[in-house]
XYZ file of N, CA, C and O in Angstrom:
728
model
N -17.513 17.022 -1.986
C -16.236 17.721 -1.797
C -15.058 16.716 -1.837
O -15.107 15.713 -1.148
N -14.094 16.976 -2.645
C -12.947 16.089 -2.758
C -12.060 16.197 -1.520
O -11.893 17.283 -0.960
N -11.513 15.095 -1.121
C -10.592 15.052 0.009
C -9.219 15.419 -0.497
O -8.750 14.861 -1.519
N -8.515 16.309 0.163
C -7.210 16.746 -0.269
C -6.169 15.664 0.033
O -6.217 15.016 1.118
N -5.290 15.434 -0.919
C -4.252 14.421 -0.745
C -2.961 14.971 -1.322
O -2.900 15.345 -2.511
N -1.936 15.042 -0.482
C -0.601 15.421 -0.934
C 0.191 14.104 -1.044
O 0.585 13.521 -0.042
N 0.364 13.641 -2.265
C 1.007 12.352 -2.521
C 2.372 12.547 -3.157
O 2.526 13.309 -4.094
N 3.348 11.825 -2.634
C 4.681 11.768 -3.243
C 4.885 10.375 -3.771
O 4.841 9.413 -2.968
N 5.090 10.231 -5.073
C 5.403 8.936 -5.664
C 6.886 8.932 -6.007
O 7.349 9.807 -6.712
N 7.594 7.952 -5.477
C 9.031 7.847 -5.689
C 9.368 6.474 -6.286
O 8.568 5.543 -6.202
N 10.538 6.394 -6.880
C 11.016 5.066 -7.311
C 12.519 5.008 -7.126
O 13.231 6.005 -7.172
N 12.955 3.813 -6.843
C 14.397 3.541 -6.633
C 15.139 3.858 -7.910
O 14.738 3.481 -8.994
N 16.232 4.587 -7.781
C 16.990 5.018 -8.950
C 17.492 3.874 -9.820
O 17.688 4.017 -11.004
N 17.703 2.681 -9.203
C 18.250 1.565 -9.946
C 17.224 0.835 -10.815
O 17.593 -0.048 -11.561
N 15.941 1.173 -10.723
C 14.935 0.486 -11.504
C 15.053 0.846 -12.987
O 15.203 2.002 -13.334
N 14.963 -0.170 -13.818
C 15.040 0.038 -15.270
C 13.802 0.843 -15.724
O 12.706 0.571 -15.259
N 14.004 1.787 -16.631
C 12.917 2.608 -17.115
C 11.790 1.760 -17.733
O 10.624 2.076 -17.547
N 12.138 0.713 -18.464
C 11.097 -0.110 -19.105
C 10.315 -0.889 -18.066
O 9.197 -1.277 -18.263
N 10.899 -1.075 -16.858
C 10.193 -1.751 -15.762
C 9.095 -0.860 -15.226
O 8.090 -1.338 -14.719
N 9.268 0.447 -15.346
C 8.302 1.401 -14.786
C 7.075 1.592 -15.667
O 5.962 1.710 -15.181
N 7.286 1.694 -16.992
C 6.184 1.687 -17.987
C 4.968 2.502 -17.601
O 3.840 2.048 -17.782
N 5.129 3.703 -17.075
C 3.973 4.519 -16.693
C 3.255 4.043 -15.462
O 2.222 4.575 -15.114
N 3.801 3.056 -14.772
C 3.176 2.510 -13.592
C 3.358 3.366 -12.346
O 2.714 3.126 -11.309
N 4.217 4.373 -12.434
C 4.469 5.217 -11.271
C 3.972 6.626 -11.492
O 4.458 7.562 -10.904
N 2.970 6.770 -12.271
C 2.363 8.100 -12.558
C 1.738 8.660 -11.277
O 0.820 8.071 -10.690
N 2.240 9.787 -10.848
C 1.732 10.417 -9.632
C 0.239 10.736 -9.741
O -0.520 10.525 -8.797
N -0.202 11.217 -10.901
C -1.612 11.567 -11.087
C -2.500 10.318 -10.956
O -3.533 10.377 -10.304
N -2.074 9.235 -11.570
C -2.863 7.991 -11.485
C -2.969 7.514 -10.068
O -4.063 7.149 -9.580
N -1.838 7.462 -9.339
C -1.873 7.005 -7.950
C -2.636 7.948 -7.047
O -3.313 7.532 -6.124
N -2.563 9.223 -7.303
C -3.301 10.195 -6.521
C -4.792 9.964 -6.672
O -5.546 9.966 -5.713
N -5.240 9.734 -7.913
C -6.647 9.450 -8.196
C -7.106 8.197 -7.429
O -8.177 8.181 -6.852
N -6.305 7.156 -7.461
C -6.656 5.907 -6.806
C -6.742 6.071 -5.269
O -7.700 5.648 -4.644
N -5.708 6.688 -4.726
C -5.691 6.844 -3.272
C -6.786 7.795 -2.799
O -7.393 7.577 -1.759
N -7.038 8.794 -3.545
C -8.140 9.721 -3.187
C -9.471 9.003 -3.256
O -10.321 9.153 -2.378
N -9.686 8.150 -4.239
C -10.914 7.349 -4.317
C -11.025 6.441 -3.098
O -12.127 6.260 -2.550
N -9.894 5.874 -2.681
C -9.928 5.003 -1.488
C -10.282 5.801 -0.244
O -11.058 5.328 0.595
N -9.720 6.998 -0.100
C -10.036 7.831 1.027
C -11.511 8.159 1.084
O -12.153 8.141 2.126
N -12.101 8.433 -0.094
C -13.490 8.766 -0.188
C -14.392 7.525 0.074
O -15.551 7.666 0.413
N -13.819 6.329 -0.080
C -14.560 5.087 0.089
C -14.558 4.597 1.536
O -15.234 3.619 1.854
N -13.791 5.240 2.407
C -13.704 4.764 3.768
C -15.024 4.902 4.514
O -15.753 5.886 4.344
N -15.288 3.897 5.336
C -16.456 4.007 6.221
C -16.087 4.932 7.387
O -14.880 5.138 7.657
N -17.072 5.486 8.092
C -16.742 6.406 9.177
C -15.784 5.809 10.230
O -14.914 6.540 10.708
N -15.894 4.519 10.528
C -14.991 3.946 11.526
C -13.575 3.727 10.988
O -12.650 3.483 11.786
N -13.384 3.779 9.705
C -12.036 3.599 9.135
C -11.277 4.929 9.013
O -10.066 4.924 8.820
N -11.989 6.021 9.097
C -11.356 7.337 8.911
C -10.476 7.670 10.112
O -10.931 7.607 11.242
N -9.207 8.009 9.871
C -8.304 8.337 10.969
C -8.871 9.489 11.805
O -9.384 10.481 11.292
N -8.822 9.302 13.119
C -9.261 10.296 14.083
C -10.745 10.631 13.963
O -11.210 11.660 14.448
N -11.511 9.799 13.242
C -12.942 9.973 13.196
C -13.487 10.925 12.177
O -14.686 11.014 11.964
N -12.640 11.707 11.551
C -13.093 12.677 10.545
C -11.924 13.050 9.610
O -10.766 12.954 9.999
N -12.259 13.401 8.379
C -11.207 13.823 7.461
C -10.694 15.173 7.891
O -11.449 16.096 8.176
N -9.373 15.304 7.970
C -8.791 16.589 8.392
C -9.041 17.667 7.345
O -9.042 17.392 6.147
N -9.226 18.912 7.743
C -9.517 19.999 6.797
C -8.409 20.198 5.753
O -8.708 20.605 4.636
N -7.184 19.903 6.116
C -6.084 20.069 5.174
C -5.727 18.767 4.471
O -4.737 18.676 3.745
N -6.540 17.732 4.668
C -6.326 16.481 3.953
C -5.218 15.625 4.555
O -4.898 15.720 5.716
N -4.672 14.805 3.679
C -3.686 13.811 4.076
C -2.424 13.963 3.242
O -2.442 14.482 2.141
N -1.347 13.416 3.790
C -0.142 13.251 2.972
C 0.343 11.811 3.104
O 0.088 11.160 4.127
N 0.978 11.367 2.022
C 1.360 9.976 1.946
C 2.489 9.837 0.950
O 2.546 10.606 -0.014
N 3.396 8.908 1.184
C 4.467 8.638 0.224
C 4.300 7.198 -0.258
O 4.110 6.281 0.529
N 4.364 7.019 -1.575
C 4.333 5.721 -2.225
C 5.637 5.520 -2.961
O 5.951 6.310 -3.834
N 6.406 4.513 -2.581
C 7.719 4.263 -3.195
C 7.749 2.900 -3.861
O 7.376 1.891 -3.259
N 8.214 2.913 -5.095
C 8.388 1.668 -5.840
C 9.890 1.372 -5.862
O 10.704 2.251 -6.138
N 10.222 0.131 -5.566
C 11.636 -0.212 -5.426
C 11.887 -1.629 -5.979
O 11.017 -2.215 -6.637
N 13.056 -2.166 -5.686
C 13.407 -3.519 -6.131
C 13.547 -4.437 -4.931
O 13.413 -3.999 -3.783
N 13.804 -5.703 -5.169
C 13.904 -6.679 -4.088
C 15.062 -6.345 -3.146
O 14.963 -6.589 -1.923
N 16.169 -5.837 -3.667
C 17.322 -5.550 -2.830
C 17.004 -4.496 -1.790
O 17.315 -4.676 -0.599
N 16.375 -3.400 -2.211
C 16.074 -2.359 -1.255
C 15.001 -2.764 -0.274
O 15.098 -2.510 0.935
N 13.946 -3.454 -0.746
C 12.884 -3.851 0.201
C 13.392 -4.922 1.156
O 12.941 -4.958 2.319
N 14.322 -5.763 0.728
C 14.951 -6.730 1.611
C 15.715 -6.018 2.740
O 15.601 -6.394 3.928
N 16.431 -4.964 2.385
C 17.170 -4.176 3.355
C 16.201 -3.552 4.372
O 16.437 -3.587 5.597
N 15.089 -2.983 3.889
C 14.094 -2.365 4.785
C 13.423 -3.429 5.653
O 13.190 -3.211 6.855
N 13.105 -4.587 5.068
C 12.482 -5.683 5.804
C 13.399 -6.183 6.922
O 12.950 -6.483 8.040
N 14.691 -6.278 6.599
C 15.668 -6.689 7.603
C 15.773 -5.670 8.722
O 15.783 -5.987 9.917
N 15.838 -4.410 8.332
C 16.046 -3.328 9.325
C 14.840 -3.134 10.237
O 14.995 -2.965 11.442
N 13.638 -3.168 9.670
C 12.431 -2.836 10.457
C 11.610 -4.016 10.916
O 10.840 -3.888 11.873
N 11.726 -5.168 10.244
C 10.928 -6.327 10.632
C 11.816 -7.506 11.027
O 11.291 -8.573 11.371
N 13.113 -7.354 10.938
C 14.080 -8.408 11.292
C 13.853 -9.659 10.488
O 14.041 -10.783 11.003
N 13.458 -9.508 9.235
C 13.280 -10.613 8.303
C 14.206 -10.367 7.110
O 14.023 -9.400 6.390
N 15.174 -11.255 6.966
C 16.179 -11.086 5.924
C 15.733 -11.710 4.621
O 16.279 -12.704 4.162
N 14.688 -11.115 4.032
C 14.156 -11.588 2.754
C 13.343 -10.458 2.108
O 12.825 -9.588 2.824
N 13.254 -10.486 0.804
C 12.370 -9.484 0.167
C 10.921 -9.799 0.500
O 10.570 -10.907 0.857
N 10.095 -8.761 0.399
C 8.656 -8.911 0.581
C 7.985 -8.069 -0.503
O 8.648 -7.325 -1.217
N 6.671 -8.196 -0.616
C 6.005 -7.444 -1.661
C 5.691 -5.998 -1.290
O 5.881 -5.084 -2.077
N 5.260 -5.773 -0.058
C 4.892 -4.413 0.348
C 5.185 -4.206 1.834
O 5.041 -5.132 2.636
N 5.681 -3.040 2.155
C 5.873 -2.632 3.539
C 5.113 -1.336 3.743
O 5.056 -0.478 2.860
N 4.542 -1.173 4.922
C 3.819 0.048 5.254
C 4.376 0.598 6.552
O 4.540 -0.168 7.534
N 4.687 1.868 6.552
C 5.217 2.538 7.740
C 4.214 3.594 8.141
O 4.178 4.698 7.569
N 3.350 3.243 9.085
C 2.244 4.135 9.472
C 2.750 5.242 10.390
O 3.361 4.982 11.426
N 2.477 6.458 9.975
C 2.869 7.640 10.794
C 2.063 7.710 12.073
O 2.555 8.214 13.079
N 0.844 7.245 12.030
C -0.022 7.376 13.216
C 0.292 6.374 14.299
O -0.253 6.472 15.392
N 1.246 5.442 14.059
C 1.631 4.495 15.081
C 2.602 5.132 16.076
O 2.778 4.636 17.164
N 3.237 6.212 15.710
C 4.211 6.834 16.585
C 3.641 8.134 17.132
O 2.737 8.723 16.580
N 4.203 8.542 18.245
C 3.793 9.798 18.836
C 4.450 10.936 18.072
O 5.667 11.095 18.081
N 3.650 11.721 17.383
C 4.156 12.843 16.639
C 3.759 14.112 17.388
O 2.581 14.340 17.633
N 4.731 14.909 17.787
C 4.374 16.110 18.517
C 3.542 17.056 17.662
O 3.782 17.202 16.478
N 2.564 17.656 18.291
C 1.716 18.653 17.593
C 2.446 19.959 17.596
O 2.953 20.407 18.599
N 2.496 20.583 16.436
C 3.101 21.891 16.358
C 2.014 22.915 16.005
O 0.911 22.526 15.611
N 2.283 24.162 16.155
C 1.279 25.190 15.983
C 0.833 25.439 14.556
O -0.150 26.134 14.324
N 1.513 24.869 13.576
C 1.161 25.082 12.186
C 0.194 23.971 11.736
O 0.441 22.795 11.967
N -0.852 24.369 11.063
C -1.787 23.388 10.530
C -1.158 22.694 9.329
O -0.680 23.363 8.389
N -1.150 21.376 9.349
C -0.580 20.558 8.263
C -1.529 19.443 7.902
O -2.386 19.067 8.674
N -1.360 18.861 6.693
C -2.135 17.668 6.377
C -1.763 16.551 7.344
O -0.634 16.491 7.868
N -2.653 15.607 7.573
C -2.387 14.458 8.427
C -1.550 13.469 7.653
O -1.936 12.992 6.597
N -0.360 13.176 8.194
C 0.511 12.218 7.532
C 0.069 10.813 7.849
O -0.043 10.410 9.008
N -0.218 10.023 6.783
C -0.603 8.620 6.971
C 0.629 7.741 7.066
O 0.611 6.711 7.717
N 1.701 8.126 6.338
C 2.908 7.330 6.381
C 3.408 6.977 4.982
O 3.126 7.705 4.018
N 4.145 5.902 4.878
C 4.809 5.482 3.666
C 4.457 4.069 3.295
O 4.364 3.212 4.165
N 4.275 3.829 1.979
C 4.080 2.491 1.419
C 5.228 2.233 0.484
O 5.520 3.076 -0.386
N 5.896 1.104 0.650
C 7.013 0.733 -0.225
C 6.673 -0.603 -0.874
O 6.285 -1.553 -0.199
N 6.739 -0.642 -2.198
C 6.394 -1.832 -2.967
C 7.559 -2.284 -3.830
O 8.164 -1.474 -4.536
N 7.827 -3.605 -3.776
C 8.885 -4.153 -4.637
C 8.278 -4.492 -5.976
O 7.399 -5.358 -6.083
N 8.785 -3.852 -7.036
C 8.316 -4.183 -8.399
C 8.738 -5.584 -8.779
O 7.997 -6.250 -9.538
N 9.885 -6.041 -8.310
C 10.348 -7.392 -8.647
C 9.374 -8.440 -8.124
O 8.905 -9.316 -8.884
N 9.042 -8.349 -6.851
C 8.121 -9.279 -6.237
C 6.733 -9.167 -6.849
O 6.041 -10.156 -7.099
N 6.283 -7.936 -7.064
C 4.965 -7.695 -7.638
C 4.848 -8.361 -9.027
O 3.825 -8.965 -9.334
N 5.910 -8.259 -9.804
C 5.897 -8.905 -11.143
C 5.743 -10.399 -11.028
O 4.947 -11.013 -11.766
N 6.492 -11.019 -10.158
C 6.391 -12.487 -9.956
C 4.997 -12.873 -9.488
O 4.415 -13.843 -9.949
N 4.454 -12.124 -8.552
C 3.102 -12.429 -8.033
C 2.040 -12.249 -9.101
O 1.110 -13.055 -9.204
N 2.173 -11.192 -9.905
C 1.190 -10.944 -10.952
C 1.167 -12.127 -11.942
O 0.115 -12.594 -12.343
N 2.366 -12.615 -12.302
C 2.431 -13.745 -13.213
C 1.861 -15.005 -12.581
O 1.076 -15.736 -13.224
N 2.164 -15.251 -11.321
C 1.666 -16.456 -10.646
C 0.144 -16.427 -10.474
O -0.514 -17.453 -10.611
N -0.409 -15.216 -10.206
C -1.851 -15.119 -9.989
C -2.641 -14.816 -11.263
O -3.863 -14.807 -11.236
N -1.928 -14.538 -12.368
C -2.604 -14.378 -13.643
C -3.287 -13.052 -13.858
O -4.351 -13.000 -14.468
N -2.720 -11.979 -13.349
C -3.252 -10.655 -13.646
C -2.110 -9.693 -13.976
O -0.946 -10.047 -13.877
N -2.459 -8.480 -14.376
C -1.463 -7.538 -14.843
C -0.606 -6.997 -13.689
O -1.021 -7.023 -12.499
N 0.554 -6.450 -14.024
C 1.405 -5.821 -13.019
C 0.678 -4.647 -12.404
O 0.779 -4.403 -11.192
N -0.031 -3.845 -13.199
C -0.762 -2.712 -12.668
C -1.799 -3.159 -11.609
O -1.925 -2.562 -10.560
N -2.501 -4.271 -11.893
C -3.462 -4.775 -10.915
C -2.762 -5.221 -9.629
O -3.237 -4.935 -8.540
N -1.638 -5.877 -9.754
C -0.890 -6.343 -8.602
C -0.379 -5.162 -7.795
O -0.465 -5.171 -6.565
N 0.154 -4.136 -8.479
C 0.654 -2.964 -7.751
C -0.473 -2.263 -7.014
O -0.304 -1.788 -5.878
N -1.619 -2.200 -7.648
C -2.784 -1.558 -6.996
C -3.247 -2.375 -5.821
O -3.576 -1.848 -4.750
N -3.242 -3.711 -5.958
C -3.580 -4.631 -4.881
C -2.645 -4.390 -3.674
O -3.077 -4.279 -2.535
N -1.340 -4.330 -3.970
C -0.340 -4.120 -2.902
C -0.462 -2.754 -2.272
O -0.316 -2.592 -1.049
N -0.712 -1.732 -3.092
C -0.885 -0.374 -2.544
C -2.108 -0.346 -1.618
O -2.094 0.308 -0.568
N -3.197 -1.044 -2.009
C -4.396 -1.097 -1.166
C -4.070 -1.774 0.173
O -4.524 -1.371 1.236
N -3.264 -2.827 0.096
C -2.887 -3.557 1.308
C -2.066 -2.612 2.244
O -2.375 -2.501 3.440
N -1.077 -1.924 1.649
C -0.311 -0.995 2.436
C -1.158 0.147 2.987
O -0.980 0.587 4.149
N -2.073 0.657 2.195
C -2.970 1.725 2.605
C -3.811 1.301 3.829
O -3.910 2.058 4.804
N -4.311 0.092 3.811
C -5.093 -0.392 4.956
C -4.200 -0.521 6.197
O -4.621 -0.195 7.317
N -2.941 -0.932 6.024
C -2.046 -0.977 7.156
C -1.828 0.409 7.728
O -1.768 0.590 8.954
N -1.714 1.427 6.866
C -1.528 2.790 7.365
C -2.724 3.254 8.182
O -2.583 4.099 9.050
N -3.889 2.688 7.887
C -5.111 3.043 8.632
C -5.309 2.208 9.887
O -6.285 2.381 10.616
N -4.350 1.287 10.144
C -4.437 0.501 11.388
C -4.876 -0.941 11.219
O -4.954 -1.700 12.172
N -5.167 -1.355 9.982
C -5.567 -2.748 9.766
C -4.346 -3.638 10.002
O -3.195 -3.255 9.712
N -4.573 -4.871 10.444
C -3.502 -5.834 10.631
C -4.070 -7.231 10.395
O -5.306 -7.408 10.379
N -3.210 -8.195 10.236
C -3.670 -9.566 9.945
C -2.765 -10.557 10.689
O -1.985 -11.291 10.058
N -2.952 -10.649 12.002
C -2.126 -11.611 12.758
C -2.512 -13.064 12.562
O -1.752 -13.953 12.935
N -3.665 -13.326 11.933
C -4.110 -14.696 11.700
C -4.834 -14.751 10.352
O -5.153 -13.737 9.759
N -5.125 -15.978 9.897
C -5.775 -16.149 8.608
C -7.147 -15.531 8.528
O -7.537 -14.989 7.492
N -7.872 -15.547 9.611
C -9.222 -14.944 9.625
C -9.161 -13.443 9.399
O -9.885 -12.889 8.572
N -8.298 -12.757 10.121
C -8.175 -11.291 9.945
C -7.578 -10.959 8.581
O -7.945 -9.960 7.971
N -6.685 -11.830 8.077
C -6.119 -11.625 6.750
C -7.237 -11.742 5.691
O -7.311 -10.915 4.763
N -8.104 -12.717 5.839
C -9.185 -12.905 4.884
C -10.113 -11.658 4.863
O -10.500 -11.205 3.798
N -10.412 -11.107 6.036
C -11.246 -9.863 6.110
C -10.514 -8.720 5.428
O -11.123 -7.959 4.665
N -9.216 -8.602 5.669
C -8.448 -7.495 5.080
C -8.386 -7.658 3.569
O -8.491 -6.669 2.832
N -8.199 -8.872 3.104
C -8.138 -9.080 1.631
C -9.468 -8.775 0.974
O -9.498 -8.243 -0.139
N -10.569 -9.067 1.639
C -11.886 -8.704 1.095
C -12.025 -7.162 1.015
O -12.556 -6.643 0.026
N -11.517 -6.476 2.017
C -11.581 -4.976 1.982
C -10.684 -4.434 0.872
O -11.059 -3.494 0.186
N -9.534 -5.062 0.685
C -8.672 -4.668 -0.467
C -9.438 -4.800 -1.769
O -9.362 -3.947 -2.637
N -10.125 -5.934 -1.902
C -10.890 -6.163 -3.160
C -11.952 -5.078 -3.341
O -12.144 -4.629 -4.481
N -12.588 -4.629 -2.284
C -13.553 -3.528 -2.375
C -12.875 -2.235 -2.810
O -13.429 -1.495 -3.619
N -11.694 -1.969 -2.276
C -10.970 -0.743 -2.680
C -10.611 -0.797 -4.160
O -10.728 0.212 -4.875
N -10.167 -1.971 -4.629
C -9.853 -2.087 -6.057
C -11.081 -1.913 -6.914
O -11.035 -1.296 -7.980
N -12.220 -2.417 -6.465
C -13.455 -2.261 -7.237
C -13.833 -0.813 -7.397
O -14.298 -0.402 -8.445
N -13.573 0.008 -6.388
C -13.920 1.426 -6.494
C -13.032 2.193 -7.480
O -13.375 3.301 -7.873
N -11.913 1.592 -7.876
C -11.063 2.214 -8.936
C -11.104 1.327 -10.191
O -10.252 1.451 -11.061
N -12.109 0.478 -10.261
C -12.399 -0.352 -11.435
C -11.251 -1.285 -11.830
O -10.892 -1.408 -13.002
N -10.679 -1.922 -10.834
C -9.630 -2.903 -11.060
C -10.059 -4.201 -10.371
O -10.471 -4.175 -9.230
N -10.042 -5.294 -11.124
C -10.389 -6.589 -10.550
C -9.139 -7.462 -10.480
O -8.271 -7.399 -11.342
N -9.054 -8.263 -9.437
C -7.963 -9.215 -9.319
C -8.543 -10.584 -8.992
O -9.685 -10.692 -8.521
N -7.774 -11.598 -9.271
C -8.156 -12.961 -8.948
C -7.906 -13.149 -7.471
O -6.774 -13.262 -7.017
N -8.996 -13.170 -6.671
C -8.841 -13.373 -5.240
C -9.009 -14.825 -4.919
O -10.083 -15.284 -4.484
N -7.948 -15.604 -5.194
C -7.947 -17.025 -4.881
C -7.393 -17.135 -3.456
O -6.178 -17.290 -3.223
N -8.280 -16.979 -2.481
C -7.886 -16.888 -1.091
C -7.063 -18.094 -0.621
O -5.994 -17.875 -0.002
N -7.402 -19.355 -0.927
C -6.544 -20.456 -0.495
C -5.100 -20.349 -1.073
O -4.161 -20.599 -0.356
N -5.008 -19.929 -2.334
C -3.677 -19.784 -2.935
C -2.911 -18.662 -2.236
O -1.732 -18.817 -1.901
N -3.561 -17.548 -2.028
C -2.902 -16.403 -1.376
C -2.472 -16.772 0.028
O -1.330 -16.509 0.456
N -3.346 -17.401 0.790
C -3.012 -17.765 2.178
C -1.872 -18.812 2.191
O -1.024 -18.765 3.080
N -1.809 -19.692 1.203
C -0.746 -20.713 1.207
C 0.601 -20.118 0.835
O 1.609 -20.681 1.192
N 0.607 -18.973 0.153
C 1.861 -18.341 -0.265
C 2.252 -17.175 0.601
O 3.247 -16.502 0.360
N 1.456 -16.876 1.665
C 1.757 -15.754 2.512
C 2.885 -16.089 3.451
O 2.811 -17.019 4.208
N 3.983 -15.283 3.355
C 5.099 -15.541 4.277
C 4.726 -15.193 5.711
O 3.886 -14.332 5.951
N 5.307 -15.869 6.658
C 4.991 -15.595 8.037
C 5.650 -14.362 8.549
O 6.574 -13.821 7.995
């Protein structure tokens, strides 16, 4: 049985159309995120079971200027970053009487930073965007990486998620850890 997913894919209005190149296809991202939901182990599933009405999630592609603004506002870091995740389950959401999909939250990815990282790591922009989406997805599920050891475990899980959608990336862990901003 397929897990229901209500996905909204958005992009910053200022992004050049040629920069998007079919990379923000809602159907493609829905397939990937649904595959990741189906790949979760029982202990990774929010609230211990998949909700009957599925999940909802927003994936936004933006530029360095907008993600810098969000990073400054929410993380007090005045610099662009590659991905931000805003987990809905971290806050107290009042329960209402209407049955709704479980909101996982929002993932915001900078296409500018993703492009630079893809070139530096030697893989396609699509692979980098999928890598970053997987990272944000894990954050929405409660994963965190306060130290190099937990980051290494999270990066390995990201690699497993990419494998289930048949995307491979160069996981040069020493290089990634050396370039990870604090």
